[in-house]
């Protein structure tokens, strides 16, 4: 079972949505968590965007990347272009991708679009890992 880390700046929106999709779409196929370059709190707009499609992330919490060890993960996905800010050991996992998705926290009206893009990308990632 592949171990996947989704990472973003604050682990408040994009990485939280990716974690939720991966848990649902990759159930029994991958182990998944998310983190941020710094921890914050889950964005209420992210919670609402996921609730709109029947996924509850209200119990998810923001976690700092520094709380994890890179060797515990096979796959690292950056969702915000923050790959350039990650310590090198995170970039050398079996799979590293930097999706560079627009930050919906800056424009809450794009949450549904970013959510749908994440869902598609997570589905493609899981297919690729199988």
CSV table of N, CA and C in Angstrom, one decimal:
chain,number,residue,atom,x,y,z
A,1,UNK,N,0.8,-1.2,0.0
A,1,UNK,CA,0.0,0.0,0.0
A,1,UNK,C,0.9,1.2,0.0
A,2,UNK,N,0.7,2.1,-1.0
A,2,UNK,CA,1.5,3.3,-1.1
A,2,UNK,C,1.1,4.3,0.0
A,3,UNK,N,2.0,5.0,0.5
A,3,UNK,CA,1.8,6.1,1.5
A,3,UNK,C,1.9,7.4,0.9
A,4,UNK,N,0.9,8.2,0.9
A,4,UNK,CA,0.8,9.5,0.2
A,4,UNK,C,0.7,10.7,1.2
A,5,UNK,N,1.5,11.7,0.9
A,5,UNK,CA,1.4,13.0,1.6
A,5,UNK,C,1.0,14.1,0.6
A,6,UNK,N,-0.1,14.8,0.9
A,6,UNK,CA,-0.4,16.0,0.2
A,6,UNK,C,0.0,17.2,1.1
A,7,UNK,N,0.8,18.1,0.4
A,7,UNK,CA,1.3,19.2,1.2
A,7,UNK,C,1.0,20.5,0.5
A,8,UNK,N,0.7,21.5,1.3
A,8,UNK,CA,0.4,22.9,0.8
A,8,UNK,C,1.0,23.9,1.8
A,9,UNK,N,0.7,25.1,1.6
A,9,UNK,CA,1.3,26.2,2.4
A,9,UNK,C,0.8,26.0,3.9
A,10,UNK,N,-0.5,26.0,4.1
A,10,UNK,CA,-1.0,26.1,5.5
A,10,UNK,C,-1.9,24.9,5.8
A,11,UNK,N,-2.0,23.9,4.9
A,11,UNK,CA,-2.9,22.7,5.1
A,11,UNK,C,-4.3,23.2,5.6
A,12,UNK,N,-4.8,24.1,4.8
A,12,UNK,CA,-6.1,24.7,5.2
A,12,UNK,C,-7.2,24.4,4.2
A,13,UNK,N,-6.8,24.2,2.9
A,13,UNK,CA,-7.9,24.0,1.9
A,13,UNK,C,-7.5,22.9,0.9
A,14,UNK,N,-6.6,23.3,-0.1
A,14,UNK,CA,-6.3,22.3,-1.2
A,14,UNK,C,-5.9,21.0,-0.7
A,15,UNK,N,-4.9,20.9,0.2
A,15,UNK,CA,-4.4,19.7,0.7
A,15,UNK,C,-5.4,18.9,1.5
A,16,UNK,N,-6.3,19.7,2.2
A,16,UNK,CA,-7.4,19.0,3.0
A,16,UNK,C,-8.4,18.4,2.1
A,17,UNK,N,-8.7,19.0,1.0
A,17,UNK,CA,-9.7,18.4,0.0
A,17,UNK,C,-9.0,17.2,-0.7
A,18,UNK,N,-7.7,17.3,-1.0
A,18,UNK,CA,-7.0,16.2,-1.6
A,18,UNK,C,-7.0,15.0,-0.7
A,19,UNK,N,-6.7,15.2,0.6
A,19,UNK,CA,-6.7,14.1,1.6
A,19,UNK,C,-8.1,13.5,1.6
A,20,UNK,N,-9.1,14.2,1.6
A,20,UNK,CA,-10.5,13.7,1.7
A,20,UNK,C,-10.8,12.8,0.5
A,21,UNK,N,-10.5,13.4,-0.7
A,21,UNK,CA,-10.7,12.6,-2.0
A,21,UNK,C,-9.9,11.3,-2.0
A,22,UNK,N,-8.7,11.4,-1.6
A,22,UNK,CA,-7.8,10.2,-1.6
A,22,UNK,C,-8.3,9.2,-0.7
A,23,UNK,N,-8.8,9.6,0.5
A,23,UNK,CA,-9.3,8.6,1.5
A,23,UNK,C,-10.5,7.9,0.9
A,24,UNK,N,-11.3,8.7,0.2
A,24,UNK,CA,-12.6,8.1,-0.4
A,24,UNK,C,-12.2,7.3,-1.7
A,25,UNK,N,-11.5,7.8,-2.6
A,25,UNK,CA,-11.2,7.2,-3.9
A,25,UNK,C,-10.2,6.1,-3.8
A,26,UNK,N,-9.3,6.2,-2.8
A,26,UNK,CA,-8.2,5.3,-2.6
A,26,UNK,C,-8.3,4.3,-1.4
A,27,UNK,N,-9.6,4.2,-0.9
A,27,UNK,CA,-9.8,3.4,0.2
A,27,UNK,C,-9.3,2.0,0.0
A,28,UNK,N,-8.5,1.5,0.9
A,28,UNK,CA,-7.9,0.1,0.9
A,28,UNK,C,-6.8,0.0,-0.2
A,29,UNK,N,-6.5,1.1,-0.9
A,29,UNK,CA,-5.4,1.1,-1.9
A,29,UNK,C,-4.2,1.9,-1.5
A,30,UNK,N,-4.4,3.0,-0.8
A,30,UNK,CA,-3.4,3.9,-0.3
A,30,UNK,C,-3.6,4.3,1.1
A,31,UNK,N,-2.5,4.8,1.7
A,31,UNK,CA,-2.6,5.4,3.0
A,31,UNK,C,-2.3,6.9,2.8
A,32,UNK,N,-3.1,7.8,3.4
A,32,UNK,CA,-3.0,9.2,3.0
A,32,UNK,C,-3.1,10.1,4.2
A,33,UNK,N,-2.3,11.2,4.1
A,33,UNK,CA,-2.4,12.3,5.1
A,33,UNK,C,-2.1,13.6,4.4
A,34,UNK,N,-2.3,14.7,5.0
A,34,UNK,CA,-1.9,16.0,4.5
A,34,UNK,C,-1.2,16.8,5.5
A,35,UNK,N,-0.5,17.8,5.0
A,35,UNK,CA,0.2,18.7,6.0
A,35,UNK,C,0.4,20.0,5.2
A,36,UNK,N,1.0,21.0,6.0
A,36,UNK,CA,1.3,22.3,5.4
A,36,UNK,C,2.8,22.7,5.8
A,37,UNK,N,3.3,23.6,5.1
A,37,UNK,CA,4.6,24.1,5.5
A,37,UNK,C,4.5,24.7,6.9
A,38,UNK,N,3.3,25.2,7.2
A,38,UNK,CA,2.9,25.6,8.6
A,38,UNK,C,1.5,25.1,8.8
A,39,UNK,N,1.1,24.8,10.1
A,39,UNK,CA,-0.2,24.4,10.4
A,39,UNK,C,-1.1,25.7,10.6
A,40,UNK,N,-2.4,25.6,10.3
A,40,UNK,CA,-3.3,26.7,10.6
A,40,UNK,C,-4.6,26.0,11.0
A,41,UNK,N,-5.7,26.3,10.3
A,41,UNK,CA,-6.9,25.6,10.5
A,41,UNK,C,-7.6,25.4,9.2
A,42,UNK,N,-8.5,24.4,9.2
A,42,UNK,CA,-9.2,24.1,7.9
A,42,UNK,C,-10.2,25.2,7.6
A,43,UNK,N,-10.0,25.7,6.3
A,43,UNK,CA,-10.8,26.8,5.8
A,43,UNK,C,-12.3,26.4,5.8
A,44,UNK,N,-13.2,27.3,6.3
A,44,UNK,CA,-14.6,27.0,6.3
A,44,UNK,C,-15.2,26.9,4.9
A,45,UNK,N,-14.6,27.6,3.9
A,45,UNK,CA,-15.0,27.5,2.6
A,45,UNK,C,-14.7,26.1,2.0
A,46,UNK,N,-13.5,25.5,2.4
A,46,UNK,CA,-13.2,24.2,2.0
A,46,UNK,C,-14.2,23.2,2.5
A,47,UNK,N,-14.5,23.3,3.8
A,47,UNK,CA,-15.5,22.5,4.5
A,47,UNK,C,-16.8,22.5,3.7
A,48,UNK,N,-17.2,23.7,3.3
A,48,UNK,CA,-18.5,23.9,2.6
A,48,UNK,C,-18.4,23.3,1.2
A,49,UNK,N,-17.3,23.6,0.5
A,49,UNK,CA,-17.2,23.1,-0.9
A,49,UNK,C,-17.3,21.5,-0.9
A,50,UNK,N,-16.7,20.9,0.1
A,50,UNK,CA,-16.7,19.4,0.2
A,50,UNK,C,-18.1,18.9,0.6
A,51,UNK,N,-18.7,19.7,1.6
A,51,UNK,CA,-20.0,19.3,2.0
A,51,UNK,C,-21.0,19.4,0.9
A,52,UNK,N,-20.8,20.3,0.0
A,52,UNK,CA,-21.7,20.5,-1.2
A,52,UNK,C,-21.8,19.2,-2.1
A,53,UNK,N,-20.7,18.4,-2.0
A,53,UNK,CA,-20.7,17.1,-2.8
A,53,UNK,C,-20.8,15.9,-1.9
A,54,UNK,N,-21.2,16.1,-0.6
A,54,UNK,CA,-21.5,15.0,0.3
A,54,UNK,C,-20.3,14.5,1.0
A,55,UNK,N,-19.2,15.2,1.1
A,55,UNK,CA,-18.0,14.8,1.9
A,55,UNK,C,-17.8,15.7,3.0
A,56,UNK,N,-17.7,15.1,4.2
A,56,UNK,CA,-17.6,15.9,5.5
A,56,UNK,C,-16.1,15.9,5.9
A,57,UNK,N,-15.5,17.1,5.8
A,57,UNK,CA,-14.1,17.2,6.3
A,57,UNK,C,-14.0,18.1,7.6
A,58,UNK,N,-15.2,18.3,8.2
A,58,UNK,CA,-15.2,19.2,9.4
A,58,UNK,C,-14.4,18.7,10.6
A,59,UNK,N,-14.1,17.4,10.6
A,59,UNK,CA,-13.3,16.8,11.7
A,59,UNK,C,-11.8,16.7,11.3
A,60,UNK,N,-11.4,17.1,10.1
A,60,UNK,CA,-10.0,17.1,9.8
A,60,UNK,C,-9.3,18.3,10.4
A,61,UNK,N,-8.0,18.1,10.7
A,61,UNK,CA,-7.2,19.2,11.4
A,61,UNK,C,-6.0,19.5,10.5
A,62,UNK,N,-5.5,20.7,10.7
A,62,UNK,CA,-4.3,21.2,10.0
A,62,UNK,C,-3.1,20.6,10.7
A,63,UNK,N,-2.1,20.1,9.9
A,63,UNK,CA,-0.9,19.6,10.5
A,63,UNK,C,0.3,20.2,9.8
A,64,UNK,N,1.4,20.3,10.6
A,64,UNK,CA,2.6,20.8,10.0
A,64,UNK,C,3.5,19.7,9.4
A,65,UNK,N,4.1,20.0,8.3
A,65,UNK,CA,5.0,19.0,7.6
A,65,UNK,C,6.1,18.5,8.6
A,66,UNK,N,6.5,19.5,9.4
A,66,UNK,CA,7.6,19.1,10.3
A,66,UNK,C,7.3,18.0,11.3
A,67,UNK,N,6.0,17.7,11.4
A,67,UNK,CA,5.6,16.6,12.3
A,67,UNK,C,5.8,15.2,11.7
A,68,UNK,N,6.2,15.2,10.5
A,68,UNK,CA,6.3,13.9,9.7
A,68,UNK,C,7.7,13.7,9.2
A,69,UNK,N,8.0,12.4,8.9
A,69,UNK,CA,9.3,12.1,8.4
A,69,UNK,C,9.2,11.7,6.9
A,70,UNK,N,10.0,12.2,6.0
A,70,UNK,CA,9.9,11.9,4.6
A,70,UNK,C,10.0,10.4,4.3
A,71,UNK,N,10.8,9.7,5.0
A,71,UNK,CA,10.9,8.3,4.7
A,71,UNK,C,9.7,7.5,5.0
A,72,UNK,N,8.7,8.1,5.6
A,72,UNK,CA,7.4,7.4,5.9
A,72,UNK,C,6.5,7.5,4.8
A,73,UNK,N,6.9,8.1,3.7
A,73,UNK,CA,6.0,8.3,2.5
A,73,UNK,C,6.6,7.9,1.2
A,74,UNK,N,5.8,7.3,0.3
A,74,UNK,CA,6.3,6.9,-1.0
A,74,UNK,C,6.0,8.0,-2.0
A,75,UNK,N,4.9,8.8,-1.8
A,75,UNK,CA,4.4,9.7,-2.8
A,75,UNK,C,4.2,11.1,-2.0
A,76,UNK,N,4.7,12.1,-2.6
A,76,UNK,CA,4.5,13.5,-2.1
A,76,UNK,C,3.9,14.4,-3.2
A,77,UNK,N,2.8,15.0,-2.9
A,77,UNK,CA,2.1,15.8,-3.9
A,77,UNK,C,2.0,17.2,-3.3
A,78,UNK,N,2.6,18.2,-3.9
A,78,UNK,CA,2.5,19.6,-3.5
A,78,UNK,C,1.3,20.2,-4.3
A,79,UNK,N,0.4,20.9,-3.7
A,79,UNK,CA,-0.7,21.4,-4.4
A,79,UNK,C,-0.7,22.9,-4.7
A,80,UNK,N,0.4,23.5,-4.3
A,80,UNK,CA,0.4,25.0,-4.3
A,80,UNK,C,1.7,25.6,-4.9
A,81,UNK,N,2.5,24.7,-5.6
A,81,UNK,CA,3.8,25.2,-6.1
A,81,UNK,C,4.8,25.4,-5.0
A,82,UNK,N,4.5,24.9,-3.8
A,82,UNK,CA,5.4,25.0,-2.7
A,82,UNK,C,6.6,24.0,-2.7
A,83,UNK,N,6.6,23.2,-3.8
A,83,UNK,CA,7.7,22.2,-3.9
A,83,UNK,C,9.1,22.8,-3.7
A,84,UNK,N,9.2,24.1,-4.2
A,84,UNK,CA,10.5,24.7,-4.2
A,84,UNK,C,10.9,25.0,-2.7
A,85,UNK,N,9.9,25.1,-1.8
A,85,UNK,CA,10.2,25.4,-0.4
A,85,UNK,C,10.3,24.1,0.5
A,86,UNK,N,10.1,22.9,-0.1
A,86,UNK,CA,10.2,21.7,0.7
A,86,UNK,C,11.7,21.3,0.9
A,87,UNK,N,12.0,20.7,2.0
A,87,UNK,CA,13.3,20.2,2.2
A,87,UNK,C,13.6,19.1,1.1
A,88,UNK,N,14.8,19.0,0.7
A,88,UNK,CA,15.2,18.1,-0.4
A,88,UNK,C,14.7,16.7,-0.2
A,89,UNK,N,14.8,16.2,1.0
A,89,UNK,CA,14.4,14.8,1.2
A,89,UNK,C,12.9,14.5,0.9
A,90,UNK,N,12.1,15.5,0.9
A,90,UNK,CA,10.7,15.3,0.5
A,90,UNK,C,10.5,15.3,-1.0
A,91,UNK,N,11.5,15.8,-1.7
A,91,UNK,CA,11.4,15.8,-3.2
A,91,UNK,C,11.9,14.5,-3.8
A,92,UNK,N,12.6,13.7,-3.1
A,92,UNK,CA,13.2,12.5,-3.6
A,92,UNK,C,12.5,11.2,-3.3
A,93,UNK,N,11.2,11.4,-3.0
A,93,UNK,CA,10.4,10.2,-2.7
A,93,UNK,C,10.2,9.4,-4.1
A,94,UNK,N,9.6,8.3,-4.0
A,94,UNK,CA,9.3,7.5,-5.2
A,94,UNK,C,8.6,8.3,-6.3
A,95,UNK,N,7.6,9.1,-5.8
A,95,UNK,CA,6.8,9.9,-6.7
A,95,UNK,C,6.8,11.3,-6.1
A,96,UNK,N,7.1,12.4,-6.8
A,96,UNK,CA,6.9,13.7,-6.4
A,96,UNK,C,6.2,14.5,-7.5
A,97,UNK,N,5.1,15.2,-7.2
A,97,UNK,CA,4.5,16.0,-8.2
A,97,UNK,C,4.1,17.3,-7.6
A,98,UNK,N,4.2,18.4,-8.3
A,98,UNK,CA,3.8,19.7,-7.9
A,98,UNK,C,2.7,20.2,-8.8
A,99,UNK,N,1.5,20.2,-8.3
A,99,UNK,CA,0.3,20.5,-9.1
A,99,UNK,C,0.0,22.0,-9.3
A,100,UNK,N,0.5,22.8,-8.4
A,100,UNK,CA,0.4,24.3,-8.6
A,100,UNK,C,-1.0,24.8,-8.9
A,101,UNK,N,-1.9,24.4,-8.0
A,101,UNK,CA,-3.3,24.8,-8.1
A,101,UNK,C,-3.5,26.2,-7.5
A,102,UNK,N,-4.3,27.0,-8.1
A,102,UNK,CA,-4.6,28.4,-7.6
A,102,UNK,C,-5.2,28.3,-6.2
A,103,UNK,N,-4.9,29.3,-5.4
A,103,UNK,CA,-5.3,29.3,-4.0
A,103,UNK,C,-6.7,29.8,-3.8
A,104,UNK,N,-7.7,29.0,-3.5
A,104,UNK,CA,-9.1,29.5,-3.4
A,104,UNK,C,-9.3,30.3,-2.2
A,105,UNK,N,-8.4,30.3,-1.2
A,105,UNK,CA,-8.5,31.2,0.0
A,105,UNK,C,-8.5,32.6,-0.4
A,106,UNK,N,-7.8,32.9,-1.5
A,106,UNK,CA,-7.7,34.3,-2.0
A,106,UNK,C,-9.0,34.7,-2.8
A,107,UNK,N,-9.6,33.7,-3.4
A,107,UNK,CA,-10.9,33.9,-4.2
A,107,UNK,C,-11.9,32.8,-3.9
A,108,UNK,N,-12.6,33.0,-2.8
A,108,UNK,CA,-13.5,31.9,-2.3
A,108,UNK,C,-14.5,31.4,-3.4
A,109,UNK,N,-14.8,32.2,-4.4
A,109,UNK,CA,-15.7,31.8,-5.5
A,109,UNK,C,-15.2,30.7,-6.3
A,110,UNK,N,-13.8,30.5,-6.3
A,110,UNK,CA,-13.3,29.4,-7.1
A,110,UNK,C,-13.1,28.1,-6.4
A,111,UNK,N,-13.6,28.0,-5.1
A,111,UNK,CA,-13.5,26.7,-4.4
A,111,UNK,C,-14.1,25.6,-5.1
A,112,UNK,N,-15.3,25.7,-5.7
A,112,UNK,CA,-15.8,24.5,-6.4
A,112,UNK,C,-15.0,24.1,-7.6
A,113,UNK,N,-14.4,25.0,-8.3
A,113,UNK,CA,-13.6,24.7,-9.5
A,113,UNK,C,-12.3,24.0,-9.0
A,114,UNK,N,-11.6,24.5,-8.0
A,114,UNK,CA,-10.4,23.9,-7.5
A,114,UNK,C,-10.7,22.5,-6.9
A,115,UNK,N,-11.8,22.4,-6.2
A,115,UNK,CA,-12.2,21.1,-5.6
A,115,UNK,C,-12.4,20.1,-6.7
A,116,UNK,N,-13.1,20.4,-7.8
A,116,UNK,CA,-13.3,19.5,-8.9
A,116,UNK,C,-12.0,19.1,-9.6
A,117,UNK,N,-11.1,20.1,-9.7
A,117,UNK,CA,-9.8,19.8,-10.3
A,117,UNK,C,-9.0,18.8,-9.4
A,118,UNK,N,-9.0,19.1,-8.1
A,118,UNK,CA,-8.3,18.2,-7.2
A,118,UNK,C,-8.9,16.8,-7.3
A,119,UNK,N,-10.2,16.7,-7.3
A,119,UNK,CA,-10.9,15.3,-7.4
A,119,UNK,C,-10.4,14.6,-8.6
A,120,UNK,N,-10.3,15.2,-9.8
A,120,UNK,CA,-9.9,14.6,-11.0
A,120,UNK,C,-8.4,14.2,-10.9
A,121,UNK,N,-7.6,15.1,-10.4
A,121,UNK,CA,-6.1,14.8,-10.2
A,121,UNK,C,-5.9,13.6,-9.2
A,122,UNK,N,-6.6,13.6,-8.1
A,122,UNK,CA,-6.4,12.5,-7.1
A,122,UNK,C,-6.9,11.2,-7.8
A,123,UNK,N,-8.0,11.2,-8.5
A,123,UNK,CA,-8.4,10.0,-9.2
A,123,UNK,C,-7.3,9.5,-10.1
A,124,UNK,N,-6.8,10.4,-10.9
A,124,UNK,CA,-5.7,10.0,-11.9
A,124,UNK,C,-4.5,9.5,-11.1
A,125,UNK,N,-4.1,10.1,-10.0
A,125,UNK,CA,-3.0,9.7,-9.2
A,125,UNK,C,-3.2,8.3,-8.7
A,126,UNK,N,-4.3,8.0,-8.2
A,126,UNK,CA,-4.6,6.7,-7.6
A,126,UNK,C,-4.6,5.6,-8.7
A,127,UNK,N,-5.1,5.9,-9.9
A,127,UNK,CA,-5.0,5.0,-11.0
A,127,UNK,C,-3.6,4.7,-11.4
A,128,UNK,N,-2.8,5.7,-11.4
A,128,UNK,CA,-1.3,5.6,-11.7
A,128,UNK,C,-0.6,4.7,-10.7
A,129,UNK,N,-1.0,4.8,-9.4
A,129,UNK,CA,-0.3,4.1,-8.4
A,129,UNK,C,-0.7,2.7,-8.3
A,130,UNK,N,-1.8,2.3,-8.9
A,130,UNK,CA,-2.3,0.9,-8.8
A,130,UNK,C,-1.4,0.0,-9.6
